[in-house]
PDB file of C-alpha atoms and ligand atoms in Angstrom:
ATOM      1  CA  MET A  70    -156.720 -37.438  26.037  1.00 58.00           C
ATOM      2  CA  ALA A  71    -156.262 -33.887  25.150  1.00 75.00           C
ATOM      3  CA  GLN A  72    -152.523 -33.259  24.297  1.00 92.00           C
ATOM      4  CA  GLU A  73    -150.433 -30.528  25.652  1.00 98.00           C
ATOM      5  CA  ARG A  74    -149.622 -27.301  23.665  1.00 98.00           C
ATOM      6  CA  THR A  75    -147.007 -24.599  23.339  1.00 98.00           C
ATOM      7  CA  TYR A  76    -146.734 -21.400  22.098  1.00 99.00           C
ATOM      8  CA  ILE A  77    -143.684 -21.085  19.773  1.00 99.00           C
ATOM      9  CA  MET A  78    -142.552 -17.840  17.868  1.00 99.00           C
ATOM     10  CA  VAL A  79    -140.239 -16.762  15.750  1.00 99.00           C
ATOM     11  CA  LYS A  80    -139.113 -13.334  16.670  1.00 98.00           C
ATOM     12  CA  PRO A  81    -138.549 -10.200  14.114  1.00 98.00           C
ATOM     13  CA  ASP A  82    -134.599 -11.228  13.762  1.00 98.00           C
ATOM     14  CA  GLY A  83    -135.709 -15.053  12.944  1.00 98.00           C
ATOM     15  CA  VAL A  84    -138.201 -14.165  10.199  1.00 98.00           C
ATOM     16  CA  GLU A  85    -135.979 -11.397   8.532  1.00 98.00           C
ATOM     17  CA  ARG A  86    -133.282 -14.199   8.685  1.00 98.00           C
ATOM     18  CA  GLY A  87    -135.449 -16.577   7.288  1.00 98.00           C
ATOM     19  CA  LEU A  88    -135.472 -19.171  10.038  1.00 98.00           C
ATOM     20  CA  VAL A  89    -139.358 -19.424   9.868  1.00 99.00           C
ATOM     21  CA  GLY A  90    -139.190 -23.107   7.907  1.00 98.00           C
ATOM     22  CA  GLU A  91    -136.185 -24.179   9.898  1.00 98.00           C
ATOM     23  CA  VAL A  92    -138.061 -23.590  13.047  1.00 98.00           C
ATOM     24  CA  ILE A  93    -141.073 -25.500  11.435  1.00 98.00           C
ATOM     25  CA  LYS A  94    -139.533 -28.480  10.195  1.00 98.00           C
ATOM     26  CA  ARG A  95    -137.797 -29.201  13.257  1.00 98.00           C
ATOM     27  CA  PHE A  96    -141.014 -29.487  15.283  1.00 98.00           C
ATOM     28  CA  GLU A  97    -142.643 -31.411  12.171  1.00 98.00           C
ATOM     29  CA  ASN A  98    -139.791 -33.964  12.032  1.00 98.00           C
ATOM     30  CA  ARG A  99    -140.030 -34.712  16.068  1.00 98.00           C
ATOM     31  CA  GLY A 100    -143.247 -35.666  15.268  1.00 98.00           C
ATOM     32  CA  TYR A 101    -145.399 -32.518  17.056  1.00 98.00           C
ATOM     33  CA  LYS A 102    -148.429 -31.240  15.341  1.00 98.00           C
ATOM     34  CA  LEU A 103    -148.962 -27.484  14.008  1.00 98.00           C
ATOM     35  CA  VAL A 104    -152.573 -26.174  15.013  1.00 98.00           C
ATOM     36  CA  ALA A 105    -152.119 -22.352  14.607  1.00 98.00           C
ATOM     37  CA  LEU A 106    -149.667 -20.281  12.650  1.00 98.00           C
ATOM     38  CA  GLN A 107    -149.677 -16.846  11.715  1.00 98.00           C
ATOM     39  CA  GLN A 108    -147.476 -13.539  11.031  1.00 98.00           C
ATOM     40  CA  LEU A 109    -148.289 -10.643  12.498  1.00 98.00           C
ATOM     41  CA  ARG A 110    -146.361  -7.354  13.514  1.00 98.00           C
ATOM     42  CA  PRO A 111    -147.333  -7.299  16.913  1.00 98.00           C
ATOM     43  CA  SER A 112    -148.842  -4.269  19.044  1.00 98.00           C
ATOM     44  CA  ARG A 113    -146.757  -2.895  22.188  1.00 98.00           C
ATOM     45  CA  GLU A 114    -150.020  -3.924  24.438  1.00 98.00           C
ATOM     46  CA  LEU A 115    -149.442  -7.275  23.190  1.00 98.00           C
ATOM     47  CA  LEU A 116    -146.102  -7.528  24.013  1.00 98.00           C
ATOM     48  CA  GLU A 117    -146.527  -5.778  26.882  1.00 98.00           C
ATOM     49  CA  GLN A 118    -149.000  -8.523  28.156  1.00 98.00           C
ATOM     50  CA  HIS A 119    -146.771 -11.565  26.689  1.00 98.00           C
ATOM     51  CA  TYR A 120    -143.780 -10.438  28.507  1.00 98.00           C
ATOM     52  CA  GLY A 121    -145.743  -8.940  31.475  1.00 97.00           C
ATOM     53  CA  ASP A 122    -143.471 -10.910  33.917  1.00 97.00           C
ATOM     54  CA  LEU A 123    -140.538  -9.110  32.799  1.00 98.00           C
ATOM     55  CA  LYS A 124    -141.754  -5.290  32.998  1.00 98.00           C
ATOM     56  CA  THR A 125    -139.092  -4.782  35.872  1.00 98.00           C
ATOM     57  CA  LYS A 126    -136.141  -6.087  34.153  1.00 98.00           C
ATOM     58  CA  GLY A 127    -133.325  -3.618  32.836  1.00 98.00           C
ATOM     59  CA  PHE A 128    -133.567  -4.938  29.693  1.00 98.00           C
ATOM     60  CA  PHE A 129    -137.477  -4.914  29.389  1.00 98.00           C
ATOM     61  CA  PRO A 130    -137.645  -1.646  26.755  1.00 98.00           C
ATOM     62  CA  ALA A 131    -134.666  -3.170  24.572  1.00 98.00           C
ATOM     63  CA  LEU A 132    -136.748  -6.452  24.939  1.00 98.00           C
ATOM     64  CA  ILE A 133    -140.191  -4.492  23.406  1.00 98.00           C
ATOM     65  CA  ALA A 134    -138.293  -2.507  20.660  1.00 98.00           C
ATOM     66  CA  TYR A 135    -136.541  -5.861  19.563  1.00 98.00           C
ATOM     67  CA  MET A 136    -140.009  -7.524  18.916  1.00 98.00           C
ATOM     68  CA  LEU A 137    -141.381  -4.229  18.019  1.00 98.00           C
ATOM     69  CA  SER A 138    -138.967  -4.422  15.192  1.00 98.00           C
ATOM     70  CA  GLY A 139    -140.780  -6.524  12.319  1.00 98.00           C
ATOM     71  CA  PRO A 140    -143.136  -9.138  12.167  1.00 98.00           C
ATOM     72  CA  VAL A 141    -142.857 -12.445  14.121  1.00 99.00           C
ATOM     73  CA  VAL A 142    -144.628 -15.732  13.425  1.00 99.00           C
ATOM     74  CA  GLY A 143    -146.375 -17.069  16.400  1.00 99.00           C
ATOM     75  CA  MET A 144    -147.617 -21.305  15.681  1.00 98.00           C
ATOM     76  CA  VAL A 145    -148.997 -23.470  18.744  1.00 98.00           C
ATOM     77  CA  TRP A 146    -147.839 -27.442  18.498  1.00 98.00           C
ATOM     78  CA  GLU A 147    -149.228 -29.682  19.983  1.00 98.00           C
ATOM     79  CA  GLY A 148    -148.181 -33.073  21.141  1.00 98.00           C
ATOM     80  CA  LYS A 149    -146.512 -35.053  24.164  1.00 98.00           C
ATOM     81  CA  GLY A 150    -144.680 -32.987  26.312  1.00 98.00           C
ATOM     82  CA  VAL A 151    -144.045 -30.423  23.806  1.00 98.00           C
ATOM     83  CA  VAL A 152    -143.766 -27.239  26.182  1.00 98.00           C
ATOM     84  CA  VAL A 153    -140.273 -28.790  28.054  1.00 98.00           C
ATOM     85  CA  THR A 154    -139.269 -30.745  24.857  1.00 98.00           C
ATOM     86  CA  GLY A 155    -140.071 -27.460  22.791  1.00 98.00           C
ATOM     87  CA  ARG A 156    -137.959 -25.705  25.137  1.00 98.00           C
ATOM     88  CA  LYS A 157    -135.055 -28.098  24.965  1.00 98.00           C
ATOM     89  CA  MET A 158    -135.407 -27.945  21.071  1.00 98.00           C
ATOM     90  CA  LEU A 159    -135.138 -24.004  21.111  1.00 98.00           C
ATOM     91  CA  GLY A 160    -132.074 -24.132  23.264  1.00 98.00           C
ATOM     92  CA  GLU A 161    -131.333 -21.718  26.292  1.00 98.00           C
ATOM     93  CA  THR A 162    -132.282 -18.358  26.704  1.00 98.00           C
ATOM     94  CA  ASN A 163    -128.531 -17.092  26.313  1.00 98.00           C
ATOM     95  CA  PRO A 164    -127.346 -18.611  22.740  1.00 98.00           C
ATOM     96  CA  LEU A 165    -123.779 -19.230  23.970  1.00 98.00           C
ATOM     97  CA  ALA A 166    -124.949 -21.248  26.472  1.00 98.00           C
ATOM     98  CA  SER A 167    -127.337 -23.671  24.032  1.00 98.00           C
ATOM     99  CA  ALA A 168    -125.655 -26.710  22.966  1.00 98.00           C
ATOM    100  CA  PRO A 169    -125.167 -27.453  19.192  1.00 98.00           C
ATOM    101  CA  GLY A 170    -128.052 -29.135  17.709  1.00 98.00           C
ATOM    102  CA  THR A 171    -130.863 -27.020  19.323  1.00 98.00           C
ATOM    103  CA  ILE A 172    -132.252 -23.695  17.281  1.00 98.00           C
ATOM    104  CA  ARG A 173    -130.449 -21.315  19.180  1.00 98.00           C
ATOM    105  CA  GLY A 174    -127.048 -23.040  19.723  1.00 98.00           C
ATOM    106  CA  ASP A 175    -126.596 -23.714  15.672  1.00 98.00           C
ATOM    107  CA  TYR A 176    -128.126 -20.257  14.524  1.00 98.00           C
ATOM    108  CA  CYS A 177    -127.477 -17.149  17.359  1.00 98.00           C
ATOM    109  CA  ILE A 178    -124.900 -15.865  19.272  1.00 98.00           C
ATOM    110  CA  ASP A 179    -126.515 -12.831  21.621  1.00 98.00           C
ATOM    111  CA  VAL A 180    -129.396 -12.866  24.080  1.00 98.00           C
ATOM    112  CA  GLY A 181    -131.214 -10.077  22.689  1.00 98.00           C
ATOM    113  CA  LYS A 182    -131.004 -11.391  19.238  1.00 98.00           C
ATOM    114  CA  ASN A 183    -132.039 -14.938  20.068  1.00 98.00           C
ATOM    115  CA  ILE A 184    -134.474 -15.727  17.104  1.00 98.00           C
ATOM    116  CA  CYS A 185    -137.314 -17.366  18.946  1.00 98.00           C
ATOM    117  CA  HIS A 186    -139.473 -17.998  22.089  1.00 98.00           C
ATOM    118  CA  GLY A 187    -141.239 -20.934  23.627  1.00 98.00           C
ATOM    119  CA  SER A 188    -143.788 -20.978  26.341  1.00 98.00           C
ATOM    120  CA  ASP A 189    -142.045 -22.018  29.762  1.00 98.00           C
ATOM    121  CA  SER A 190    -144.759 -24.285  31.581  1.00 98.00           C
ATOM    122  CA  VAL A 191    -148.223 -25.675  30.591  1.00 98.00           C
ATOM    123  CA  GLU A 192    -150.110 -22.784  32.146  1.00 98.00           C
ATOM    124  CA  SER A 193    -148.408 -20.151  30.588  1.00 98.00           C
ATOM    125  CA  ALA A 194    -148.908 -21.997  27.438  1.00 98.00           C
ATOM    126  CA  LYS A 195    -152.499 -22.140  27.859  1.00 98.00           C
ATOM    127  CA  LYS A 196    -152.105 -18.006  28.935  1.00 98.00           C
ATOM    128  CA  GLU A 197    -150.145 -17.160  25.659  1.00 98.00           C
ATOM    129  CA  ILE A 198    -151.964 -19.430  23.012  1.00 98.00           C
ATOM    130  CA  ALA A 199    -155.373 -17.440  24.535  1.00 98.00           C
ATOM    131  CA  LEU A 200    -153.330 -14.381  23.972  1.00 98.00           C
ATOM    132  CA  TRP A 201    -151.723 -14.939  20.921  1.00 98.00           C
ATOM    133  CA  PHE A 202    -154.700 -16.866  19.195  1.00 98.00           C
ATOM    134  CA  PRO A 203    -158.137 -15.307  20.910  1.00 98.00           C
ATOM    135  CA  ALA A 204    -160.333 -17.235  18.058  1.00 98.00           C
ATOM    136  CA  GLY A 205    -158.806 -20.568  19.198  1.00 97.00           C
ATOM    137  CA  VAL A 206    -156.815 -22.949  17.089  1.00 98.00           C
ATOM    138  CA  ASN A 207    -157.540 -25.728  14.648  1.00 97.00           C
ATOM    139  CA  GLU A 208    -158.832 -29.080  16.162  1.00 95.00           C
ATOM    140  CA  TYR A 209    -157.763 -31.985  13.504  1.00 96.00           C
ATOM    141  CA  THR A 210    -156.782 -35.645  13.466  1.00 95.00           C
ATOM    142  CA  ARG A 211    -153.718 -36.686  11.457  1.00 96.00           C
ATOM    143  CA  SER A 212    -153.940 -40.270  10.402  1.00 96.00           C
ATOM    144  CA  ILE A 213    -149.998 -40.644  11.251  1.00 96.00           C
ATOM    145  CA  GLU A 214    -150.582 -40.331  15.178  1.00 96.00           C
ATOM    146  CA  LYS A 215    -150.073 -44.664  15.281  1.00 96.00           C
ATOM    147  CA  LEU A 216    -146.602 -43.952  13.568  1.00 97.00           C
ATOM    148  CA  ILE A 217    -145.421 -41.471  16.158  1.00 97.00           C
ATOM    149  CA  TYR A 218    -147.002 -42.399  19.629  1.00 97.00           C
ATOM    150  CA  GLU A 219    -147.172 -46.053  20.835  1.00 95.00           C
TER     151      GLU A 219
HETATM  152  P1  RTP B 567    -138.411 -16.299  25.662  1.00 81.21           P
HETATM  153  O1  RTP B 567    -139.903 -15.959  27.028  1.00 81.21           O
HETATM  154  O2  RTP B 567    -138.054 -15.527  24.650  1.00 81.21           O
HETATM  155  O3  RTP B 567    -138.840 -17.922  25.093  1.00 81.21           O
HETATM  156  O4  RTP B 567    -137.287 -16.358  26.345  1.00 81.21           O
HETATM  157  P2  RTP B 567    -137.018 -17.094  27.930  1.00 81.21           P
HETATM  158  O5  RTP B 567    -138.110 -17.497  28.586  1.00 81.21           O
HETATM  159  O6  RTP B 567    -135.630 -18.135  27.664  1.00 81.21           O
HETATM  160  O7  RTP B 567    -136.318 -15.900  28.693  1.00 81.21           O
HETATM  161  P3  RTP B 567    -136.834 -14.820  29.422  1.00 81.21           P
HETATM  162  O8  RTP B 567    -135.984 -14.764  30.933  1.00 81.21           O
HETATM  163  O9  RTP B 567    -138.592 -14.493  29.259  1.00 81.21           O
HETATM  164  O10 RTP B 567    -136.514 -13.413  28.438  1.00 81.21           O
HETATM  165  C1  RTP B 567    -137.294 -13.018  27.447  1.00 81.21           C
HETATM  166  C2  RTP B 567    -136.749 -12.426  26.473  1.00 81.21           C
HETATM  167  O11 RTP B 567    -135.840 -11.377  26.865  1.00 81.21           O
HETATM  168  C3  RTP B 567    -134.441 -11.541  26.145  1.00 81.21           C
HETATM  169  N1  RTP B 567    -133.776 -11.251  27.237  1.00 81.21           N
HETATM  170  N2  RTP B 567    -132.904 -10.193  27.595  1.00 81.21           N
HETATM  171  N3  RTP B 567    -130.567  -8.775  27.686  1.00 81.21           N
HETATM  172  C4  RTP B 567    -130.734  -9.616  28.787  1.00 81.21           C
HETATM  173  O12 RTP B 567    -129.849  -9.968  30.254  1.00 81.21           O
HETATM  174  C5  RTP B 567    -131.866 -10.508  28.229  1.00 81.21           C
HETATM  175  N4  RTP B 567    -132.351 -11.516  28.998  1.00 81.21           N
HETATM  176  C6  RTP B 567    -133.699 -11.809  28.241  1.00 81.21           C
HETATM  177  C7  RTP B 567    -134.559 -12.641  25.563  1.00 81.21           C
HETATM  178  O13 RTP B 567    -134.751 -12.332  24.070  1.00 81.21           O
HETATM  179  C8  RTP B 567    -135.459 -13.674  25.877  1.00 81.21           C
HETATM  180  O14 RTP B 567    -135.533 -14.550  25.179  1.00 81.21           O
END
């Protein structure tokens, strides 16, 4: 059965603050499988495509400037329910509304510096994975799946 995938990205503030490992650790510890990982400085065009739905929002220029401020680390995680669970692990868009124990609830305060991104649906995940990883992700099997899934 094809497993669900999501696109998780550590934003420039998260990279600069050294939180990449923390984000990876939480998804690994949960049992999800890492199938792609890259650090890059995204172009304005790539970001405008990624955030295309938000073009009309007042905060759009600030969002693009924030995302252009340094390298990001993008990754694709695979596993049961990973889109919804990944968003729960990240916390609310506004960090102050995020529960302690979530990434945003533990590590940030302002919405414009909220450390990470996670796909909001299976459909968006497919689009985002194709956008950020046009060469595709890594297909491999893990011997530990039987310790994670019943
Ligand atoms: P993301 O795409 O980064 O996971 O965030 P999200 O779905 O939780 O939130 P979305 O509404 O798609 O917003 C994308 C990013 O834009 C910034 N933002 N700023 N100033 C503001 O009111 C505001 N609202 C959103 C945040 O960095 C948010 O993650």
